[in-house]
Amino acid sequence: MVRFTKVLVASLAFGLIETTVAIQHVLKGGKVCRYMPGDPEWPSVETWNKLNETVGGRLIKTVALSDICYESASTYDAGKCEDIKNGWAFTEIHARDPGSFNSPILQNGTDPFQTERPSSLGNLPAYTIDVRTWKDAAAGIKFAKENKVRLTIKNTGHDLLGKSAGAGSLSLWTHKLKTLTAEDYESPRYTGKAIRMGAGIQGHEAYELAANLGLRVVGGSCPSVGLAGGYTQGGGHGVLNNIYGLAADQVLEWEVVTASGQLVVATPEQNKDLYWALSGGGPGTFGVVMSMTVRAHPDGPVSEVSFTFTDAGISKDIFWAALEKFHTHLSSLHNAGGQAIIAIIDNVFMLNGVTFPDKDIKHVKTAIKPWLEELTELGIQFQPQFTTYPTYFAFVEKRYGPLPNGPYPSSQLSVSRLIPREVIEKDNHQLTKAFRKASEAGPFFVALTSLHLPNPAVENSVNPLFRTAATLWVTTMMWDFSAPRSQNLAAWDTLVTEVLPMMKEVTGGDEGASYLNEGTTRQADWRGAFFGGNLERLEEIKGKWDGEGVFWAETGVGSAGWKVEGGRLCRVDKEGGRSWLKTEL
Ligand SMILES: Cc1cc2nc3c(=O)[nH]c(=O)nc-3n(C[C@H](O)[C@H](O)[C@H](O)COP(=O)(O)OP(=O)(O)OC[C@H]3O[C@@H](n4cnc5c(N)ncnc54)[C@H](O)[C@@H]3O)c2cc1C
Ligand SMILES: *[C@@H]1O[C@H](CO)[C@@H](O)[C@H](O)[C@H]1NC(C)=O
Ligand SMILES: *[C@@H]1O[C@H](CO)[C@@H](O)[C@H](O)[C@H]1NC(C)=O
């Protein structure tokens, strides 16, 4: 039973405040925290069983995916363990498991490479609701509020910052929300083809439906990312951005379960503020998205040019001059309708395509010629491949396949910066030097996705600096599960403390931006870097729709009032004097 009473809560962080809280909510030392398994106040088995009845038997008690690897586990299975180990660095096994997630930092001890069976679930949730209807989500929200249990939301678990993980949480798993329909959409601002997708739809599923109808939708380079989850709510970049805008710019409608347990529809006309916040303001923060409806565009051929070269036979200076020259041609490539993706690791330069939707090879050859001629003059040897795919889907299958999951390991840690157009105009040489230093600082991928975004049809909360950026620069390390954790963490430290400041210096310093889905909170002003000029309005909207702080992600707007300490989520002082919490939960 929860007893409410007026108490004076003495907390180091707050001083003395008078507030209405549940007595049991205050732990030793006056701290206000969420309960964890093992606490006397943790919901009883009967209480969990009741929740299970409410959600139609779809409550799942977490068993770590890695558990079958340990002889003392009742499920021990050496063969299956091998599969788990082989798949661990990739997305699939985490996406289909209720609790598992990709972030290697937060996996902390629950991966299958531990010599001993872990004694705790680490950052895995305690329980998961396999959400099939909005009422399941509402029941989970109500339960978490009543029982002071941490709430998390997981779709595929891809999130590189671990936003879908949470120790001792009740997780709402949206992966099985697989409805997918095409429709003729009519609204005051848009009349045309649209695709309505459940929150569990992954990129390849939406692309395939669209292709069958002669349409395309915006998605990213990993075909298994959940489109309506972190990807679109965080912005969403991909090769169709330069003609249609970011993924967040495509949204016509969100269906959302709010912190108060209501199902609402958010569009540019209805619940406008929620629409604005969900479209780019970061996931897991404003509500549980049940479905998203996006603009669908007429399909057509997609052409690209790609090649790879190494530094064999050329100096390092020449190798890096190729990148500098690329940047001098970027705006003309953009004007010709191209979008470039480049990845450099060690001595390998990969043009993973300059992609030209709706153009033919002749057009691509003309557009790319000036840069390629300069590469040849530099003495670089390469064999450009020009390809036209009949549809966007055919392009995706080839470039990002094999479908459904793609070739990419997902055990990545990244830092990112948007490169403003004026940096390329004024500081191209400095920029190249920074890329080179970043690449030489460790076993890191430096990658760029070029951007030349059209203005969005409807205003949204994507960091405005995306609109004036020429590229998104992401530097990434792959977690090496065969190496000790300490070694991986040391490389991550280098990335955060040496490489990121360098990237920052050349891209606008404190005035610049990082992409919230490929970034880190280990930078002093990460809120400014992620949300830019939208931060205050996002915080207001957070306060309006979730004033109690039901939804919490470390990297989300409004997270400052809480902190994970020793695995437990507790109230702390509000950073920077920002106050958005109306009441204690
Ligand atoms: C291999 C790989 C390639 C990538 N490529 C790209 C790329 O090309 N472009 C790009 O922009 N990004 C890319 N990303 C980053 C990607 O956008 C993020 O990882 C994103 O968060 C994944 O969203 P998800 O819903 O699939 O993952 P999850 O980890 O399940 O969820 C991510 C976040 O969304 C929240 N969330 C999930 N579902 C819901 C919901 N229904 N309602 C509310 N909140 C929800 C979660 O709480 C969490 O905070 C890539 C990631 C990987 C691993
Ligand atoms: C919930 O109920 C279903 C169906 O009765 C059962 O299979 C499942 O184990 C229950 N979950 C929990 C956590 O007890
Ligand atoms: C990892 O686990 C150790 C030991 O349980 C703990 O001290 C540490 O805080 C954890 N780190 C993270 C990031 O969860």
PDB file of C-alpha atoms in Angstrom, residues 274-402:
ATOM      1  CA  LEU A 274       3.882  17.339 -28.897  1.00  0.00           C
ATOM      2  CA  TYR A 275       4.167  16.892 -32.662  1.00  0.00           C
ATOM      3  CA  TRP A 276       6.953  19.453 -32.748  1.00  0.00           C
ATOM      4  CA  ALA A 277       8.858  17.838 -29.852  1.00  0.00           C
ATOM      5  CA  LEU A 278       8.557  14.243 -31.080  1.00  0.00           C
ATOM      6  CA  SER A 279       9.823  15.200 -34.524  1.00  0.00           C
ATOM      7  CA  GLY A 280      13.518  15.503 -33.761  1.00  0.00           C
ATOM      8  CA  GLY A 281      13.617  16.344 -30.032  1.00  0.00           C
ATOM      9  CA  GLY A 282      14.901  12.929 -28.979  1.00  0.00           C
ATOM     10  CA  PRO A 283      13.184   9.633 -28.189  1.00  0.00           C
ATOM     11  CA  GLY A 284      12.005   8.057 -24.938  1.00  0.00           C
ATOM     12  CA  THR A 285      11.142  11.470 -23.505  1.00  0.00           C
ATOM     13  CA  PHE A 286       7.670  12.738 -24.377  1.00  0.00           C
ATOM     14  CA  GLY A 287       5.548   9.598 -24.598  1.00  0.00           C
ATOM     15  CA  VAL A 288       5.321   6.086 -25.990  1.00  0.00           C
ATOM     16  CA  VAL A 289       4.881   6.271 -29.741  1.00  0.00           C
ATOM     17  CA  MET A 290       2.466   3.633 -31.017  1.00  0.00           C
ATOM     18  CA  SER A 291       2.591   4.575 -34.680  1.00  0.00           C
ATOM     19  CA  MET A 292       3.915   7.152 -37.063  1.00  0.00           C
ATOM     20  CA  THR A 293       2.603   8.272 -40.447  1.00  0.00           C
ATOM     21  CA  VAL A 294       5.123   9.638 -42.920  1.00  0.00           C
ATOM     22  CA  ARG A 295       5.179  11.167 -46.368  1.00  0.00           C
ATOM     23  CA  ALA A 296       5.832   8.642 -49.133  1.00  0.00           C
ATOM     24  CA  HIS A 297       7.454   9.815 -52.345  1.00  0.00           C
ATOM     25  CA  PRO A 298       7.277   8.484 -55.893  1.00  0.00           C
ATOM     26  CA  ASP A 299      10.053   5.964 -56.489  1.00  0.00           C
ATOM     27  CA  GLY A 300      12.465   6.040 -59.391  1.00  0.00           C
ATOM     28  CA  PRO A 301      16.009   5.061 -60.285  1.00  0.00           C
ATOM     29  CA  VAL A 302      18.903   5.781 -57.950  1.00  0.00           C
ATOM     30  CA  SER A 303      22.407   6.211 -59.329  1.00  0.00           C
ATOM     31  CA  GLU A 304      25.678   6.269 -57.472  1.00  0.00           C
ATOM     32  CA  VAL A 305      29.420   6.325 -57.832  1.00  0.00           C
ATOM     33  CA  SER A 306      31.664   4.535 -55.368  1.00  0.00           C
ATOM     34  CA  PHE A 307      35.297   3.499 -54.980  1.00  0.00           C
ATOM     35  CA  THR A 308      37.975   2.603 -52.479  1.00  0.00           C
ATOM     36  CA  PHE A 309      41.665   3.392 -52.449  1.00  0.00           C
ATOM     37  CA  THR A 310      44.536   3.015 -50.024  1.00  0.00           C
ATOM     38  CA  ASP A 311      47.698   4.981 -49.349  1.00  0.00           C
ATOM     39  CA  ALA A 312      49.788   2.400 -51.223  1.00  0.00           C
ATOM     40  CA  GLY A 313      52.246   4.300 -53.394  1.00  0.00           C
ATOM     41  CA  ILE A 314      51.192   7.744 -52.191  1.00  0.00           C
ATOM     42  CA  SER A 315      52.152   9.841 -49.210  1.00  0.00           C
ATOM     43  CA  LYS A 316      49.850  10.412 -46.254  1.00  0.00           C
ATOM     44  CA  ASP A 317      49.611  14.060 -47.290  1.00  0.00           C
ATOM     45  CA  ILE A 318      48.276  13.060 -50.688  1.00  0.00           C
ATOM     46  CA  PHE A 319      45.918  10.520 -49.122  1.00  0.00           C
ATOM     47  CA  TRP A 320      44.350  13.248 -46.973  1.00  0.00           C
ATOM     48  CA  ALA A 321      44.413  15.803 -49.779  1.00  0.00           C
ATOM     49  CA  ALA A 322      41.780  13.612 -51.451  1.00  0.00           C
ATOM     50  CA  LEU A 323      39.392  14.524 -48.645  1.00  0.00           C
ATOM     51  CA  GLU A 324      40.285  18.196 -48.807  1.00  0.00           C
ATOM     52  CA  LYS A 325      39.616  18.235 -52.542  1.00  0.00           C
ATOM     53  CA  PHE A 326      36.344  16.425 -51.971  1.00  0.00           C
ATOM     54  CA  HIS A 327      35.178  19.216 -49.701  1.00  0.00           C
ATOM     55  CA  THR A 328      35.984  21.880 -52.293  1.00  0.00           C
ATOM     56  CA  HIS A 329      33.560  20.135 -54.667  1.00  0.00           C
ATOM     57  CA  LEU A 330      30.896  19.305 -52.141  1.00  0.00           C
ATOM     58  CA  SER A 331      28.552  22.185 -52.773  1.00  0.00           C
ATOM     59  CA  SER A 332      28.545  21.553 -56.518  1.00  0.00           C
ATOM     60  CA  LEU A 333      27.871  17.841 -55.881  1.00  0.00           C
ATOM     61  CA  HIS A 334      24.973  18.919 -53.695  1.00  0.00           C
ATOM     62  CA  ASN A 335      23.680  21.316 -56.315  1.00  0.00           C
ATOM     63  CA  ALA A 336      23.740  18.455 -58.800  1.00  0.00           C
ATOM     64  CA  GLY A 337      21.503  16.428 -56.468  1.00  0.00           C
ATOM     65  CA  GLY A 338      24.117  14.198 -54.843  1.00  0.00           C
ATOM     66  CA  GLN A 339      24.700  13.089 -51.280  1.00  0.00           C
ATOM     67  CA  ALA A 340      28.022  11.624 -50.206  1.00  0.00           C
ATOM     68  CA  ILE A 341      29.064   9.103 -47.593  1.00  0.00           C
ATOM     69  CA  ILE A 342      32.769   8.685 -46.931  1.00  0.00           C
ATOM     70  CA  ALA A 343      34.430   6.428 -44.371  1.00  0.00           C
ATOM     71  CA  ILE A 344      38.142   6.402 -43.670  1.00  0.00           C
ATOM     72  CA  ILE A 345      39.781   3.836 -41.474  1.00  0.00           C
ATOM     73  CA  ASP A 346      43.522   3.711 -41.129  1.00  0.00           C
ATOM     74  CA  ASN A 347      44.881   3.752 -44.690  1.00  0.00           C
ATOM     75  CA  VAL A 348      41.640   2.950 -46.506  1.00  0.00           C
ATOM     76  CA  PHE A 349      39.495   5.646 -48.069  1.00  0.00           C
ATOM     77  CA  MET A 350      36.002   4.470 -48.938  1.00  0.00           C
ATOM     78  CA  LEU A 351      33.649   6.547 -50.992  1.00  0.00           C
ATOM     79  CA  ASN A 352      30.597   4.593 -49.941  1.00  0.00           C
ATOM     80  CA  GLY A 353      28.788   6.353 -52.600  1.00  0.00           C
ATOM     81  CA  VAL A 354      27.776   9.693 -53.830  1.00  0.00           C
ATOM     82  CA  THR A 355      24.129   8.893 -54.367  1.00  0.00           C
ATOM     83  CA  PHE A 356      21.943  10.702 -56.888  1.00  0.00           C
ATOM     84  CA  PRO A 357      18.261   9.781 -56.613  1.00  0.00           C
ATOM     85  CA  ASP A 358      16.366  10.142 -59.891  1.00  0.00           C
ATOM     86  CA  LYS A 359      19.474  10.795 -61.980  1.00  0.00           C
ATOM     87  CA  ASP A 360      21.222   8.702 -64.619  1.00  0.00           C
ATOM     88  CA  ILE A 361      24.856   7.659 -64.846  1.00  0.00           C
ATOM     89  CA  LYS A 362      25.680  10.330 -67.363  1.00  0.00           C
ATOM     90  CA  HIS A 363      24.583  12.974 -64.893  1.00  0.00           C
ATOM     91  CA  VAL A 364      26.654  11.367 -62.118  1.00  0.00           C
ATOM     92  CA  LYS A 365      29.752  11.192 -64.326  1.00  0.00           C
ATOM     93  CA  THR A 366      29.503  14.873 -65.162  1.00  0.00           C
ATOM     94  CA  ALA A 367      28.924  15.894 -61.572  1.00  0.00           C
ATOM     95  CA  ILE A 368      31.809  13.875 -60.130  1.00  0.00           C
ATOM     96  CA  LYS A 369      34.326  14.517 -62.917  1.00  0.00           C
ATOM     97  CA  PRO A 370      36.073  17.616 -61.511  1.00  0.00           C
ATOM     98  CA  TRP A 371      36.896  15.858 -58.224  1.00  0.00           C
ATOM     99  CA  LEU A 372      37.988  12.621 -59.885  1.00  0.00           C
ATOM    100  CA  GLU A 373      40.303  14.506 -62.229  1.00  0.00           C
ATOM    101  CA  GLU A 374      41.997  16.111 -59.267  1.00  0.00           C
ATOM    102  CA  LEU A 375      42.435  12.727 -57.595  1.00  0.00           C
ATOM    103  CA  THR A 376      44.109  11.441 -60.737  1.00  0.00           C
ATOM    104  CA  GLU A 377      46.361  14.502 -60.843  1.00  0.00           C
ATOM    105  CA  LEU A 378      47.360  13.758 -57.260  1.00  0.00           C
ATOM    106  CA  GLY A 379      48.519  10.320 -58.425  1.00  0.00           C
ATOM    107  CA  ILE A 380      45.775   8.414 -56.614  1.00  0.00           C
ATOM    108  CA  GLN A 381      44.726   5.156 -58.229  1.00  0.00           C
ATOM    109  CA  PHE A 382      41.098   4.189 -57.995  1.00  0.00           C
ATOM    110  CA  GLN A 383      38.398   2.548 -60.051  1.00  0.00           C
ATOM    111  CA  PRO A 384      35.108   4.364 -59.812  1.00  0.00           C
ATOM    112  CA  GLN A 385      32.042   2.195 -60.150  1.00  0.00           C
ATOM    113  CA  PHE A 386      28.957   3.797 -61.588  1.00  0.00           C
ATOM    114  CA  THR A 387      25.670   2.029 -60.967  1.00  0.00           C
ATOM    115  CA  THR A 388      22.023   2.795 -61.557  1.00  0.00           C
ATOM    116  CA  TYR A 389      19.479   0.873 -59.521  1.00  0.00           C
ATOM    117  CA  PRO A 390      15.921   0.730 -60.827  1.00  0.00           C
ATOM    118  CA  THR A 391      14.402   1.622 -57.433  1.00  0.00           C
ATOM    119  CA  TYR A 392      15.428   2.911 -54.024  1.00  0.00           C
ATOM    120  CA  PHE A 393      14.755  -0.548 -52.586  1.00  0.00           C
ATOM    121  CA  ALA A 394      17.140  -2.145 -55.104  1.00  0.00           C
ATOM    122  CA  PHE A 395      19.754   0.393 -54.026  1.00  0.00           C
ATOM    123  CA  VAL A 396      19.188  -0.418 -50.339  1.00  0.00           C
ATOM    124  CA  GLU A 397      19.459  -4.160 -50.947  1.00  0.00           C
ATOM    125  CA  LYS A 398      22.790  -3.768 -52.652  1.00  0.00           C
ATOM    126  CA  ARG A 399      24.377  -1.002 -50.624  1.00  0.00           C
ATOM    127  CA  TYR A 400      23.015  -1.826 -47.163  1.00  0.00           C
ATOM    128  CA  GLY A 401      22.212  -5.527 -47.532  1.00  0.00           C
ATOM    129  CA  PRO A 402      22.070  -8.357 -47.039  1.00  0.00           C
TER     130      PRO A 402
END
